[in-house]
Every structure is written in C-alpha cells, then in structure tokens.
Tab-separated table of C-alpha atoms in Angstrom:
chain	number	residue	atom	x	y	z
A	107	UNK	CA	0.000	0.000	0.000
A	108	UNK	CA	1.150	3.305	-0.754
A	109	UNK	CA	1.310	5.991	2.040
A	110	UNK	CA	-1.245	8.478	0.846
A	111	UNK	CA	1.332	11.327	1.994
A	112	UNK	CA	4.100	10.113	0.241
A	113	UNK	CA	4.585	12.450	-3.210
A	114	UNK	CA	3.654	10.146	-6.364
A	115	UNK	CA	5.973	10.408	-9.175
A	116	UNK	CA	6.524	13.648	-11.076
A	117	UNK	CA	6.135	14.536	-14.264
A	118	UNK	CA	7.492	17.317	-16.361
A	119	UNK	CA	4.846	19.630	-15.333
A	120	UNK	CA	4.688	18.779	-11.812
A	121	UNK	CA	8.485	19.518	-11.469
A	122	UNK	CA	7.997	22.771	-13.473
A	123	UNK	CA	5.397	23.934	-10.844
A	124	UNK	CA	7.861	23.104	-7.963
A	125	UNK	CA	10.864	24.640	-8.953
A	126	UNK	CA	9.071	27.984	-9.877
A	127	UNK	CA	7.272	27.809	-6.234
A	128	UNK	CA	11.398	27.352	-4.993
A	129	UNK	CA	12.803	30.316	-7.327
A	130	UNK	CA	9.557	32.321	-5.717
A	131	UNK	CA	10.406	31.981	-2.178
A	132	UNK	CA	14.197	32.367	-2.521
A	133	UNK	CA	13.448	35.984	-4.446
A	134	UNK	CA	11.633	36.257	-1.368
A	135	UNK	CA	13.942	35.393	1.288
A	136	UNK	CA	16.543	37.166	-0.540
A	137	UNK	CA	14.407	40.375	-0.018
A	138	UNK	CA	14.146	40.282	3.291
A	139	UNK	CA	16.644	42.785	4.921
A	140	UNK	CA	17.283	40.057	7.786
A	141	UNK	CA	20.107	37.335	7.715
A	142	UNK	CA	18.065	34.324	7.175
A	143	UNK	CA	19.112	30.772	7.106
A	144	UNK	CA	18.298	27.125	7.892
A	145	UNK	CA	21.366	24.462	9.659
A	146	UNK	CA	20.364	21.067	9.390
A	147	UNK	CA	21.275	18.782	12.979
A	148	UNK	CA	24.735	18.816	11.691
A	149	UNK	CA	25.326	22.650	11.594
A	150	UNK	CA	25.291	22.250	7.938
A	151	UNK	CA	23.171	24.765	5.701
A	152	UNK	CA	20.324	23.931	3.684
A	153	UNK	CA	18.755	27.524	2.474
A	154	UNK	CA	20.138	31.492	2.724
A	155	UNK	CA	19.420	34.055	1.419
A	156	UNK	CA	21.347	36.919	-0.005
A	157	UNK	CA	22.073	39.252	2.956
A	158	UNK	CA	24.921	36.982	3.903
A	159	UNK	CA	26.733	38.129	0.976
A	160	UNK	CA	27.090	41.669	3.113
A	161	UNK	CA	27.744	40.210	5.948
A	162	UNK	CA	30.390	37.313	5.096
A	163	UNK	CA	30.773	38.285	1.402
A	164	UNK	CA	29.811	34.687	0.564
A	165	UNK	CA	26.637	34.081	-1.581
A	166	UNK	CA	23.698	31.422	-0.865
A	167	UNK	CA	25.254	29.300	-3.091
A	168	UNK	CA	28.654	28.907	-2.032
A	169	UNK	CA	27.202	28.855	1.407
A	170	UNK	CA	25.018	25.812	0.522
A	171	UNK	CA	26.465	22.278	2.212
A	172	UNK	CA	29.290	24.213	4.079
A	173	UNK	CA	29.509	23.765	8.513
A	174	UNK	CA	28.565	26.799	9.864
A	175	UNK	CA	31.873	27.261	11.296
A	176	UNK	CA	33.135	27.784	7.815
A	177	UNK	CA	31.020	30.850	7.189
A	178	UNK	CA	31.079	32.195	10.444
A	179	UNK	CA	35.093	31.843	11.071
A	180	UNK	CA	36.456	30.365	14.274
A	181	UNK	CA	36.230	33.247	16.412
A	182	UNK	CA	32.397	33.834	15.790
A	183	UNK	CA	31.904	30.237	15.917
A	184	UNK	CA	33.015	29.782	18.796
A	185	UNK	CA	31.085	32.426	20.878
A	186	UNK	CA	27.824	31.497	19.274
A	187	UNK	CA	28.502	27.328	19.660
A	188	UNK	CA	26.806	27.502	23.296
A	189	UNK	CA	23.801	29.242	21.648
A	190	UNK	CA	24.047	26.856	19.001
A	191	UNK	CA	24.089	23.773	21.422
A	192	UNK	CA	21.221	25.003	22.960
A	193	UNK	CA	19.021	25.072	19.821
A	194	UNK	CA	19.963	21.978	18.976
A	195	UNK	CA	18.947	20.489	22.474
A	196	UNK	CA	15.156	22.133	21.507
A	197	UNK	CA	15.402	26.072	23.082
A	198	UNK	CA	15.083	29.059	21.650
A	199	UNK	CA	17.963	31.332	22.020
A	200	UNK	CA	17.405	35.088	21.372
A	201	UNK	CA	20.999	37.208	21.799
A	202	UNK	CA	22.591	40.358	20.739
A	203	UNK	CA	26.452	40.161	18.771
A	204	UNK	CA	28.763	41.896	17.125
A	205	UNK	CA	29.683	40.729	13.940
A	206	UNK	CA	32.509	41.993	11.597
A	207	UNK	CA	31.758	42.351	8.150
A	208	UNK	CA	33.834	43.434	5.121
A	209	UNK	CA	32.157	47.063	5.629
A	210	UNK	CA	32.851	46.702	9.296
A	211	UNK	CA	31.475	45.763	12.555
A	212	UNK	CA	27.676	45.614	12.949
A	213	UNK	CA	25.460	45.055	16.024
A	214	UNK	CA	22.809	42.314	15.627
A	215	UNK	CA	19.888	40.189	17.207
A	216	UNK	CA	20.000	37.193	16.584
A	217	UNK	CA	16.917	34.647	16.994
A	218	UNK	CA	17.992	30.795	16.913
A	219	UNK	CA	14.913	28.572	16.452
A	220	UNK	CA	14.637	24.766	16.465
A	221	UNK	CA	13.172	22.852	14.039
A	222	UNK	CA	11.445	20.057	15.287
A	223	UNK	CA	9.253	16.998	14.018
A	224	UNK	CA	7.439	14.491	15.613
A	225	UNK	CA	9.727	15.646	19.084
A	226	UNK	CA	12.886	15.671	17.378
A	227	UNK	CA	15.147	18.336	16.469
A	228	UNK	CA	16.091	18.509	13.001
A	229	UNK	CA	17.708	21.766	12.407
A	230	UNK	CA	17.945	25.446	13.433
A	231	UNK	CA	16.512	28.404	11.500
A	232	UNK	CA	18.551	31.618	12.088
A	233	UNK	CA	17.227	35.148	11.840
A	234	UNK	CA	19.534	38.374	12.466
A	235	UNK	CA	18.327	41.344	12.485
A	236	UNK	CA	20.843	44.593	12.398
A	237	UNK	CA	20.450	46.438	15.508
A	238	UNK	CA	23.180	49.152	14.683
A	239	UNK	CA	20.892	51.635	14.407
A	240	UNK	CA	19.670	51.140	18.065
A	241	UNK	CA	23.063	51.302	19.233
A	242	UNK	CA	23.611	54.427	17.145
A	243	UNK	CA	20.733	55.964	19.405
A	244	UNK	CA	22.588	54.670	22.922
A	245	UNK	CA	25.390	57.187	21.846
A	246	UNK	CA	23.702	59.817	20.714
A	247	UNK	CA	21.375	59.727	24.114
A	248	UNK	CA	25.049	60.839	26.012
A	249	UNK	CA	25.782	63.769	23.930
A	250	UNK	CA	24.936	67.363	24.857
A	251	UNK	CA	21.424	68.371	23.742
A	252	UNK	CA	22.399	70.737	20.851
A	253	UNK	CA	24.301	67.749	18.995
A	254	UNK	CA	21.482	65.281	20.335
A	255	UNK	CA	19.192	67.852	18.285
A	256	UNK	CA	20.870	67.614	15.532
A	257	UNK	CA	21.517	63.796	15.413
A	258	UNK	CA	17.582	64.149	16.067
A	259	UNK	CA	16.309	65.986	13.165
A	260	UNK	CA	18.565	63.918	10.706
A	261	UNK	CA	18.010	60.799	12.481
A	262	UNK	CA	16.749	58.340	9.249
A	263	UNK	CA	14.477	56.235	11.578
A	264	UNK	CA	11.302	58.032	12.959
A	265	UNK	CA	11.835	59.195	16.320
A	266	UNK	CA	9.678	60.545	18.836
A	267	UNK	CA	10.241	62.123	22.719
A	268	UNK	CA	7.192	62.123	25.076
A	269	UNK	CA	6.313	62.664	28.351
A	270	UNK	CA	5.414	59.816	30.963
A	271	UNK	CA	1.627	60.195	30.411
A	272	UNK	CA	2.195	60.054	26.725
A	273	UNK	CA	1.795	63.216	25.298
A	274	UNK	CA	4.569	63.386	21.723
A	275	UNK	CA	6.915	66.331	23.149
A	276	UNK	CA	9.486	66.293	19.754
A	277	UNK	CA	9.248	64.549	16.619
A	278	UNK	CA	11.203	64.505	13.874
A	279	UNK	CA	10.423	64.357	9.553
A	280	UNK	CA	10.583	60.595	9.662
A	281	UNK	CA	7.922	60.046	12.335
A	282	UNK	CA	5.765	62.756	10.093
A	283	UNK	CA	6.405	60.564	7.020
A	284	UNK	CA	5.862	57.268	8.253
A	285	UNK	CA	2.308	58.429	10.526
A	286	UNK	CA	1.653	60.831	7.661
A	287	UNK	CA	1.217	63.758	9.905
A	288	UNK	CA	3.177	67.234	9.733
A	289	UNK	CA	5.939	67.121	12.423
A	290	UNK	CA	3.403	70.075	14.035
A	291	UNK	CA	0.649	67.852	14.107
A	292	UNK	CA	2.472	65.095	16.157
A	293	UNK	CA	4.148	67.287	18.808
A	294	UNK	CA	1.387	67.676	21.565
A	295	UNK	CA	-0.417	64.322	20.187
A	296	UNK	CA	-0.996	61.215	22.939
A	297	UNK	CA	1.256	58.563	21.531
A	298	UNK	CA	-1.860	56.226	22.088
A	299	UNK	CA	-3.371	57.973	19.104
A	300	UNK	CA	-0.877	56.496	16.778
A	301	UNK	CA	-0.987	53.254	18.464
A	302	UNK	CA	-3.208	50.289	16.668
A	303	UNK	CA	-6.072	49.325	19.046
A	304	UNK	CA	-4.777	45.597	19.659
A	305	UNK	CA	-1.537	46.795	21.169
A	306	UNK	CA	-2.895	49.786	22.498
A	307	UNK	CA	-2.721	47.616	26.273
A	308	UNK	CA	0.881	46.499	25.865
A	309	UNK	CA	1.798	49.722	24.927
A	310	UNK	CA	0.795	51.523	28.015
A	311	UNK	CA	1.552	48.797	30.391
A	312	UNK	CA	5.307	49.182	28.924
A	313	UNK	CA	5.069	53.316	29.253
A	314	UNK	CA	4.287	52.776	33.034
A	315	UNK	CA	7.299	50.013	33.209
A	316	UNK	CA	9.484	52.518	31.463
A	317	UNK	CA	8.773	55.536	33.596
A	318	UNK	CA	8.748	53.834	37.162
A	319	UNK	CA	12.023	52.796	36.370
A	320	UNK	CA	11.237	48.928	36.485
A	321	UNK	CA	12.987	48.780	32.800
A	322	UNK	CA	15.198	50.850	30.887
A	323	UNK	CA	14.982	49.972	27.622
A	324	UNK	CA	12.162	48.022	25.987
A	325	UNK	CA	12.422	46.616	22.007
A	326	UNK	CA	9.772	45.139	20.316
A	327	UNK	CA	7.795	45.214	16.868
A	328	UNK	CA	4.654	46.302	16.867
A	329	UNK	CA	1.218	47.927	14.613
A	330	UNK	CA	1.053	51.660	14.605
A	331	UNK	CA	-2.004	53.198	12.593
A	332	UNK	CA	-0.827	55.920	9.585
A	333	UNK	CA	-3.258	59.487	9.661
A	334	UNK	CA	-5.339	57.712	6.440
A	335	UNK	CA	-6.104	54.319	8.664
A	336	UNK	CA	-4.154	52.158	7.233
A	337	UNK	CA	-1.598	49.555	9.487
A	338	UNK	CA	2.154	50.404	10.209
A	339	UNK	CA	4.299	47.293	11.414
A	340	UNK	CA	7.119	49.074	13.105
A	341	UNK	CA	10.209	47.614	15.213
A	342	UNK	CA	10.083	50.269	18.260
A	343	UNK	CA	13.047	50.851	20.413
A	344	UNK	CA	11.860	53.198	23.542
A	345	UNK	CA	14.631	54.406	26.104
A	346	UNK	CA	14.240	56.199	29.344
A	347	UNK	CA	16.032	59.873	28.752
A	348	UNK	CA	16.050	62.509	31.383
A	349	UNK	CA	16.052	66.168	30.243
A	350	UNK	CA	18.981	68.015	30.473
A	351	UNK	CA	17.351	71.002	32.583
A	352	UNK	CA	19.071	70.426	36.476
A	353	UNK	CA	15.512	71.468	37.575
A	354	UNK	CA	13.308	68.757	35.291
A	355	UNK	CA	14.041	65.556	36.693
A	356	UNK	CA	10.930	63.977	35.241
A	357	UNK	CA	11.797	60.621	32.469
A	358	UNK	CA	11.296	61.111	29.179
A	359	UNK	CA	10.369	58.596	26.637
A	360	UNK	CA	12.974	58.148	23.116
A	361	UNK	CA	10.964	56.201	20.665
A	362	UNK	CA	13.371	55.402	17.425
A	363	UNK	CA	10.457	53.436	14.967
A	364	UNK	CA	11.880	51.304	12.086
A	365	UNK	CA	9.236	50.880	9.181
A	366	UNK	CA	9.029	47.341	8.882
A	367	UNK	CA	5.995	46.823	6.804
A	368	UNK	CA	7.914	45.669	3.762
A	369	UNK	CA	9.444	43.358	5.684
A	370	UNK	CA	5.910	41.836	7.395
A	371	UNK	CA	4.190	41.469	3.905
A	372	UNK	CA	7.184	39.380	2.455
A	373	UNK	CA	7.294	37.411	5.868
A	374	UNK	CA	3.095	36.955	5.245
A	375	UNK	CA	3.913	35.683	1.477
A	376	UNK	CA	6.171	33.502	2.829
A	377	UNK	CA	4.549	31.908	5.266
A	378	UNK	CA	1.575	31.583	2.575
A	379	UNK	CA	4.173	29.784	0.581
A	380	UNK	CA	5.216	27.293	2.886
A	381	UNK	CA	1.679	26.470	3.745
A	382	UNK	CA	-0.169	26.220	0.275
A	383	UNK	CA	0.586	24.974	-3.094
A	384	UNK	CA	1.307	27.219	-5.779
A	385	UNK	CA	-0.820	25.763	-8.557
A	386	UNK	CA	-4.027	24.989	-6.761
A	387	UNK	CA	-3.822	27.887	-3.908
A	388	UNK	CA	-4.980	25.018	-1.592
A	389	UNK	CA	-3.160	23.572	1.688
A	390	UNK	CA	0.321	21.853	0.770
A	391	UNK	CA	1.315	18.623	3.005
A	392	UNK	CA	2.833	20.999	5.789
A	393	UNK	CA	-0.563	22.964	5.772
A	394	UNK	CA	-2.412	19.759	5.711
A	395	UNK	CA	-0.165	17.981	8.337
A	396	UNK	CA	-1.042	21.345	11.109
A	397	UNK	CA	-4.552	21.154	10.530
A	398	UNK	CA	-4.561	17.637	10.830
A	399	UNK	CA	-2.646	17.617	14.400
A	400	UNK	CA	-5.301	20.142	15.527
A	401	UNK	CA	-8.150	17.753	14.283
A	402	UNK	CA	-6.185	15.032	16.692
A	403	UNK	CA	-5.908	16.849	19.680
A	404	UNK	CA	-9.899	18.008	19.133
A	405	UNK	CA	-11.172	14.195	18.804
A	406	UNK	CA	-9.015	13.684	22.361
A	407	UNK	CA	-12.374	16.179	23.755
A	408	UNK	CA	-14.560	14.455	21.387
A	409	UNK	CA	-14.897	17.045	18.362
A	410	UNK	CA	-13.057	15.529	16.191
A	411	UNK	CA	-13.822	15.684	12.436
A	412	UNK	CA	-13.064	13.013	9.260
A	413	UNK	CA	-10.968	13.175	6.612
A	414	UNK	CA	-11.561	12.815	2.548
A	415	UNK	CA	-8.782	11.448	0.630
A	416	UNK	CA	-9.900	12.208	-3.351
A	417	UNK	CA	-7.635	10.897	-6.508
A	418	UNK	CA	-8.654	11.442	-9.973
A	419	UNK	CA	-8.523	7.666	-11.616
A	420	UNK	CA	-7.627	8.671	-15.003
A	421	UNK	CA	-5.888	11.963	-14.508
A	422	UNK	CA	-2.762	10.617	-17.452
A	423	UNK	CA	-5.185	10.284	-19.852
A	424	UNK	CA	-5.955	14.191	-19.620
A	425	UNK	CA	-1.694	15.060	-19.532
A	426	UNK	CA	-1.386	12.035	-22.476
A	427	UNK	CA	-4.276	13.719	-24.818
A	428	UNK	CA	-4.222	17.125	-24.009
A	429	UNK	CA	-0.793	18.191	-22.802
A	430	UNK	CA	-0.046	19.340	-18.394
A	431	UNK	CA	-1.430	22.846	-19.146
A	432	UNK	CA	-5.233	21.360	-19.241
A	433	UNK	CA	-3.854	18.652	-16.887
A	434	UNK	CA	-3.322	21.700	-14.533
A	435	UNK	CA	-6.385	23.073	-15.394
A	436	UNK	CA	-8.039	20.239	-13.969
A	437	UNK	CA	-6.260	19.844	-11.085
A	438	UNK	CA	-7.247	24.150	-10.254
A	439	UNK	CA	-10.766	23.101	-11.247
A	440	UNK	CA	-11.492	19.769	-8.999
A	441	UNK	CA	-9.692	22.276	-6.416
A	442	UNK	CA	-12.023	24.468	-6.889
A	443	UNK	CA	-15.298	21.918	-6.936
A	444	UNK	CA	-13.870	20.601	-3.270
A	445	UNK	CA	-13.445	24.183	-1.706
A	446	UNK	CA	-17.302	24.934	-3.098
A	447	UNK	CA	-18.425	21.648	-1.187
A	448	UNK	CA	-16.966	22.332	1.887
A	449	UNK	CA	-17.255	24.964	4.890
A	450	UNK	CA	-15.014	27.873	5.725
A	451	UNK	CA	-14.160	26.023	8.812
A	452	UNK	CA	-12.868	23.090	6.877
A	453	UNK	CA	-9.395	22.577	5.073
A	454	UNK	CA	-8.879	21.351	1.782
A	455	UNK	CA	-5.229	20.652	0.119
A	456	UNK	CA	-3.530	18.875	-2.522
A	457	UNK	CA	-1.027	16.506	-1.228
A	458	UNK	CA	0.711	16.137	-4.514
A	459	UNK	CA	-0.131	15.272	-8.347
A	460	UNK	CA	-3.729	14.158	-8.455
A	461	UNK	CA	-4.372	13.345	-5.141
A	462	UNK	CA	-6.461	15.759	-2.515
A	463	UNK	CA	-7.535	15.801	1.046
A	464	UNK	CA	-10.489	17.018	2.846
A	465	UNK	CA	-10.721	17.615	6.444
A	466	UNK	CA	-14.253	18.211	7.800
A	467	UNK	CA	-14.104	19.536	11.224
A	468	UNK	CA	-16.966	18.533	13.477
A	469	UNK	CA	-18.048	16.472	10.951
A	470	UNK	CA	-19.358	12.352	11.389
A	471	UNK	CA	-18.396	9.616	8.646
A	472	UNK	CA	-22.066	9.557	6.960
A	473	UNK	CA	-21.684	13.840	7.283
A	474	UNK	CA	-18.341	12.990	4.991
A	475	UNK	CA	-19.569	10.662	2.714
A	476	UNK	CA	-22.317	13.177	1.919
A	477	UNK	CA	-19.543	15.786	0.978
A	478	UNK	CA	-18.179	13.115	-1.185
A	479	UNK	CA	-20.879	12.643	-3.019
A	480	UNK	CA	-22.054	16.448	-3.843
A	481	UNK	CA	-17.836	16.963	-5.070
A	482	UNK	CA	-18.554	13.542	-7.342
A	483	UNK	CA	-21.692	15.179	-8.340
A	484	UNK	CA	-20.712	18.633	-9.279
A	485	UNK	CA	-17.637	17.369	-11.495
A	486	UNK	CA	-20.161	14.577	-13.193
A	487	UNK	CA	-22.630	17.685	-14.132
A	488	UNK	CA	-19.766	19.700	-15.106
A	489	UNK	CA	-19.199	19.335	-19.030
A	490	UNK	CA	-17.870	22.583	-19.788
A	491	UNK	CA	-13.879	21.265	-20.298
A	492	UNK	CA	-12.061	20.545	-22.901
A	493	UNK	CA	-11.025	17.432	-21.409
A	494	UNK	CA	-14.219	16.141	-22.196
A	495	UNK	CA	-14.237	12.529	-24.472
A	496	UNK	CA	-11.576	11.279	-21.794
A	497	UNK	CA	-13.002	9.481	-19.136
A	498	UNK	CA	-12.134	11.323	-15.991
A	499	UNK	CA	-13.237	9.639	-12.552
A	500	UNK	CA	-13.086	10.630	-8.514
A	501	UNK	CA	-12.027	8.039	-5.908
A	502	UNK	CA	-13.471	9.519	-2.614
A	503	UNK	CA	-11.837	7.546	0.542
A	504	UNK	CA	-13.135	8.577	3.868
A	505	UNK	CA	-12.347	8.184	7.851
A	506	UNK	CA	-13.073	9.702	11.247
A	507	UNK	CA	-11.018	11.233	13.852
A	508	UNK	CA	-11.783	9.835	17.554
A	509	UNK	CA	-9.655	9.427	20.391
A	510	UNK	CA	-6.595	7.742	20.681
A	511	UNK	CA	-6.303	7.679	16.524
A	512	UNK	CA	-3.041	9.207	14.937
A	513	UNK	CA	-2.861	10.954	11.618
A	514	UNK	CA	-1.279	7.852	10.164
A	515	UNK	CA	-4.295	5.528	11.180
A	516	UNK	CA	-6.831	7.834	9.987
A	517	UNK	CA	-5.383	8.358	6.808
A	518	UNK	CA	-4.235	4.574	6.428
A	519	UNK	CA	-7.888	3.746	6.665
A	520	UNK	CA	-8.846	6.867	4.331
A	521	UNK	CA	-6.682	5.067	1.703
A	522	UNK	CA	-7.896	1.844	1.971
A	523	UNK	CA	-11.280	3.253	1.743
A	524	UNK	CA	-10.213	5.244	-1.617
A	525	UNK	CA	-8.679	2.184	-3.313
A	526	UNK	CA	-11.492	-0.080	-2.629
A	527	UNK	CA	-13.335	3.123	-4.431
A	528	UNK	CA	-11.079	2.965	-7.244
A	529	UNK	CA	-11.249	-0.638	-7.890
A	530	UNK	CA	-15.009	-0.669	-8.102
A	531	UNK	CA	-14.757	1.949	-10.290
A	532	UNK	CA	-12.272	0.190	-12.631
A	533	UNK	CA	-14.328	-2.662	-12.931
A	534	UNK	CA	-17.291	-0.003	-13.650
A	535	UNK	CA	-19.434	-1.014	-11.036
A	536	UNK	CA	-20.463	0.845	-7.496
A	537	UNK	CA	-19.823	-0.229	-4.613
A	538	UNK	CA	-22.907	-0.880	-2.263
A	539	UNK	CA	-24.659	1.473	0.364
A	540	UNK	CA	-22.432	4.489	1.802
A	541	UNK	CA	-19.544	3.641	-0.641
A	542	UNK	CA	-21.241	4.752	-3.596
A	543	UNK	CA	-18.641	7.738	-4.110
A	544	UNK	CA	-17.723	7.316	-7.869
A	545	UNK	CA	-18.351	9.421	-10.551
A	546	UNK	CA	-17.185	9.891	-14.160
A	547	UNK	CA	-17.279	12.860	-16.813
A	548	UNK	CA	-17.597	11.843	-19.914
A	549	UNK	CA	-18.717	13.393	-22.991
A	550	UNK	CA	-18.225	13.862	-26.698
A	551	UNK	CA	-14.651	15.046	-27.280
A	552	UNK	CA	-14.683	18.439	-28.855
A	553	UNK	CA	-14.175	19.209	-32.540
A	554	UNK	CA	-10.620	20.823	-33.886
C-alpha cells in the first residue's frame, strides 16, 4: 500500500510547478533585509538568502552544504557554539552580537529557532536582524542636547520624545512621514493615538514600566495606525532619557520606529508559501499535516472531524491527450469543486499530483460521505472542459477522527477506503450502500 502522503511520481509539469514555487520563495527570502538561514542537525546549511553576501561576502550558493563554522570563522563560531548547542537540544535562544563584516562591525539580534518533528530536532533556522541603528541611538542619548538635536532631526528612523503620560513632546520628519502627519501635528499628540487598538494595552503597560524605572529599555515590533487608517508594522526601540534642565528631573520617553511593513508582507507571502501549493492555492502537506494535528488533539475532547482522501482515476489520460497545461487546469478546477463543497471552517489541500484531502471539522463519517458525493456530483454535471471525451473519474476515501487515533491511522484507513473506491470503479461497477462515491465525466470530445 502506498502511504497516501508520500509524493507520487513527477512529471514534467509537476516539477515545473515546484521549482518555480522554490525560485519564488528564494526571491523572497533574498528580499528580506534580515540574515536568514536554515542548519540542518549537523550545523550544515540547507537555504540562505542573499544578505549573507554583506555580511560574510559569501553568496547562498557557495554557502550551501558548508559547517557553519566555515562561514562564520572560528572566532564567531566559537562564541555562538553555546547558543548553538542550545538550539539543537530544543530552546530558543534570542541574543545580541557583534559581527565583523567586510564594511565593518555591525550590532545584531539574533533569533535561533529549532526545528522540530514528531519531538525531534532537526535543524535550526537563524534570523539576524541589524540592531546598529539602536546602538547608534545609545550614543547619541550621552551627547549634549544641541548635537542630540541635531543627530535628532537627521536621524533616518522616525523618532519621537514624550512625556510619561504620553503626550509626543518632539518629533522629527521621519515620524511625520511614516504616521503621515506634519511634524506640528504630532508634537502635543498622545502617543496612544498612533498606536493600533490591539496593542494599544501592551503599549501603556510598557510606558508605566518605562517611567517607574522597572525597565530601561524596551524593544519590540509592533502595529502603529498611519493618519489615512491604514496599518504600520514598526520595530520600536523606547529608552528612558532625562532632560537636560538640572531642575526637570521627570523621564522622558525616546521612541526610534523602524518601518518594517515591507518586511511583514514578504514574511506573510512567505509563510503563505510554505503552507499552500502554488498551482491549486490550496493547503500543501505541511498545511495539511497542522490542521490535521489540531483535528487530533480536538477528537481527544470528542470534536473531532473526518478526513476525505480524493484521486482522480484517469488523470494521465488528460496530460497524455491534451498536454499538463489542461492537466493543470483540472487539477485548479477539482480544487475548486472541493473548496465549493466544503465549509469555511474546513481545510482542503492537494497533497501532490492528483491526489487531494479534505478535512471536515466537526463532521461524522455519513456527514463525509455526503460531501463526497455532492464533489462527485458537481464534477459529473460539469461538461464545460475541454477534457471532455476522456473518461475522468473521482475516488473519494473517507475516515473519522476519535480518540486515541493518529494521523497515520486515519489516513491509512482513508486510503484503503479510496482504493477499494477505485477498484469498483475500474471494474465499472459501485460499490454498495455508503460507498457509492464514484463518478465519471464523460462526454463527446470536442471538434478541432
């Protein structure tokens, strides 16, 4: 028996799709203004992006395969191998480092996070972010308040001072440009104003942290709102300043904001990406395989759902005749049929070739089977294709979540279900009662 989540063999098309979905997320990746990177258990990589060619003047590519001591240099290595050991033992490490780079030193965060499967660790994916700019800011808080004006006015990064009940005393042209306010506007605004709603809490439980002196520093990205509405990400690094009046001994706030909008919507796309395939815009395996593990731990409380497992029968007849494009076409289109058939609360995704799943949350065996029969009957009514004249048919396989079940079993039993399918429908005949879950499209091919 063939698992069901193991990837059938690929055709032309097929590898096509997946090496344009691979060039799509490394143009991604390689956008991203962050170091980012993934270390198998061995410390050797698997995927970078291009940032690393500023940092260690070494592209992706020649990075590819090498230890991570070769890239990093023995020095380096060797102060971040305790972090490293500690990733690789299943805990997040978050630090700050220096790193020297052909253009010279720069301050980073760096976030070390395992990968891990089924309770095993099986690599590390590394994201460092420059932090220069905040230490740029430490400085310039020492110097005298005519330079510190100066520094502040020309500062790139939007910058704001305000009091401790939150009123903006100075801001600069970047804070104007990235809130969309004249610099007038801001100074004597609450800072709450510019805060989004769902962080609005945070923010002003850190403010009172900040000014009682129970922090000094606080670092954190966060959602702003611009004048017209719309949501800022922003990475916000507030600092305690006092004024440098003798007499005022109150704490300011220094607020240095880093647009990183840019940087959320690629990090969005990319999670997409590694969640949905590219052809169908349904789940992928790894999309598939999370909502799965939710639907196990659900049937533990007793709502647990059941699981479709569709294949078309005679999918290479459609590539054969008609070439992958209308092969693809199908594929979009029995996507399509399933998502129509289904709830918003439910999950569908292609788990490779011509094979989908369908997870039905809440949802009994009989409540499955009846799904299965309104997708067979929308694609048999369907005759507007042009892979019509082929005989196209829908093996529908179904099984229930309930407690104690793994994935495996359920979908072990889903695929014995959808063979038994497929064989009555190869020797053209239904199968009895509840099984009755083939279809086929057929029609008179079209004329040239």
């Amino acid at each position: 028996m063939i698992d069901p989540l193991e990837h059938p063999p690929a055709d032309s098309g097929d590898d096509t799709a997946r090496e344009l979905e691979r060039a799509d997320q490394q143009a991604i990746l390689d956008n991203l203004p962050a170091l980012i990177a993934y270390w198998d258990r061995g410390l050797r990589n698997r995927l970078a992006n291009k940032v690393y060619v500023e940092y260690f003047d070494m592209t992706p590519e020649e990075i590819f395969g090498r230890h991570i001591s070769e890239v990093l240099g023995p020095d380096l290595y060797q102060q971040n191998l305790p972090y490293l050991e500690r990733a690789l033992a299943g805990e997040r490490q978050e630090f700050d480092r220096e790193i020297p780079t052909p253009t010279g030193p720069r301050y980073t965060q760096a976030l070390y996070l395992p990968d891990v499967h089924e309770g095993e660790v099986r690599g590390i994916f590394v994201l460092v972010t420059d932090i220069s700019a905040r230490r740029r800011a430490e400085v310039a808080l020492a110097l005298a308040e005519s330079r510190f004006r100066t520094l502040f006015e020309a500062a790139p990064s939007a910058t704001l001072v305000t009091s401790a009940d939150g009123l903006i005393v100075s801001a600069n042209d970047a804070a104007g440009r990235l809130f969309g306010y004249d610099v007038a506007a801001l100074e004597g605004m609450d800072v709450d104003a510019l805060v989004h709603p769902a962080d609005l809490a945070m923010s002003r439980r850190v403010r009172d942290q900040l000014t009682a002196g129970r922090i000094t520093r606080f670092s954190e990205e966060r959602r702003y709102r611009h004048a017209d509405g719309h949501t800022v990400w922003a990475q916000a690094e507030v600092t305690v300043v006092r004024a440098t009046d003798p007499d005022d001994d109150r704490p300011y706030l220094l607020a240095q904001l880093q647009d990183t909008s840019t940087r959320k919507s690629y990090e969005h796309e990319l999670e997409h990406l590694a969640h949905h395939d590219a052809l169908t815009g349904t789940l992928n395996r790894r999309g598939l395989t999370r909502v799965l593990e939710r639907q196990v731990v659900l049937a533990e409380s007793g709502r647990g759902g059941s699981v479709l497992l569709c294949d078309l029968d005679n999918f290479k007849a459609v590539n054969d005749r008609f070439g992958h494009e209308v092969g693809d076409d199908l594929l979009v289109h029995v996507a399509r049929v399933l998502r129509r058939a289904v709830r918003a609360s439910d999950a569908v995704g292609r788990l490779g070739g011509d094979e989908f799943a369908v997870v039905l949350s809440r949802a009994g065996a009989e409540d499955a089977r009846t799904v299965g029969a309104t997708v067979a009957r929308s694609l048999e009514e369907d005759a507007g294709f042009p892979w019509n004249g082929v005989s196209v048919s829908i093996s529908i396989g179904v099984a229930q979540f309930s407690p104690g079940r793994t994935i495996d079993q359920v979908l072990r039993e889903a695929d014995r279900d959808m063979y038994a399918v497929k064989a009555a429908g190869r020797e053209r005949r239904s199968r009895p009662a509840a099984h009755q879950l083939v279809t086929r499209t057929e029609s008179h091919p079209k004329k040239a």
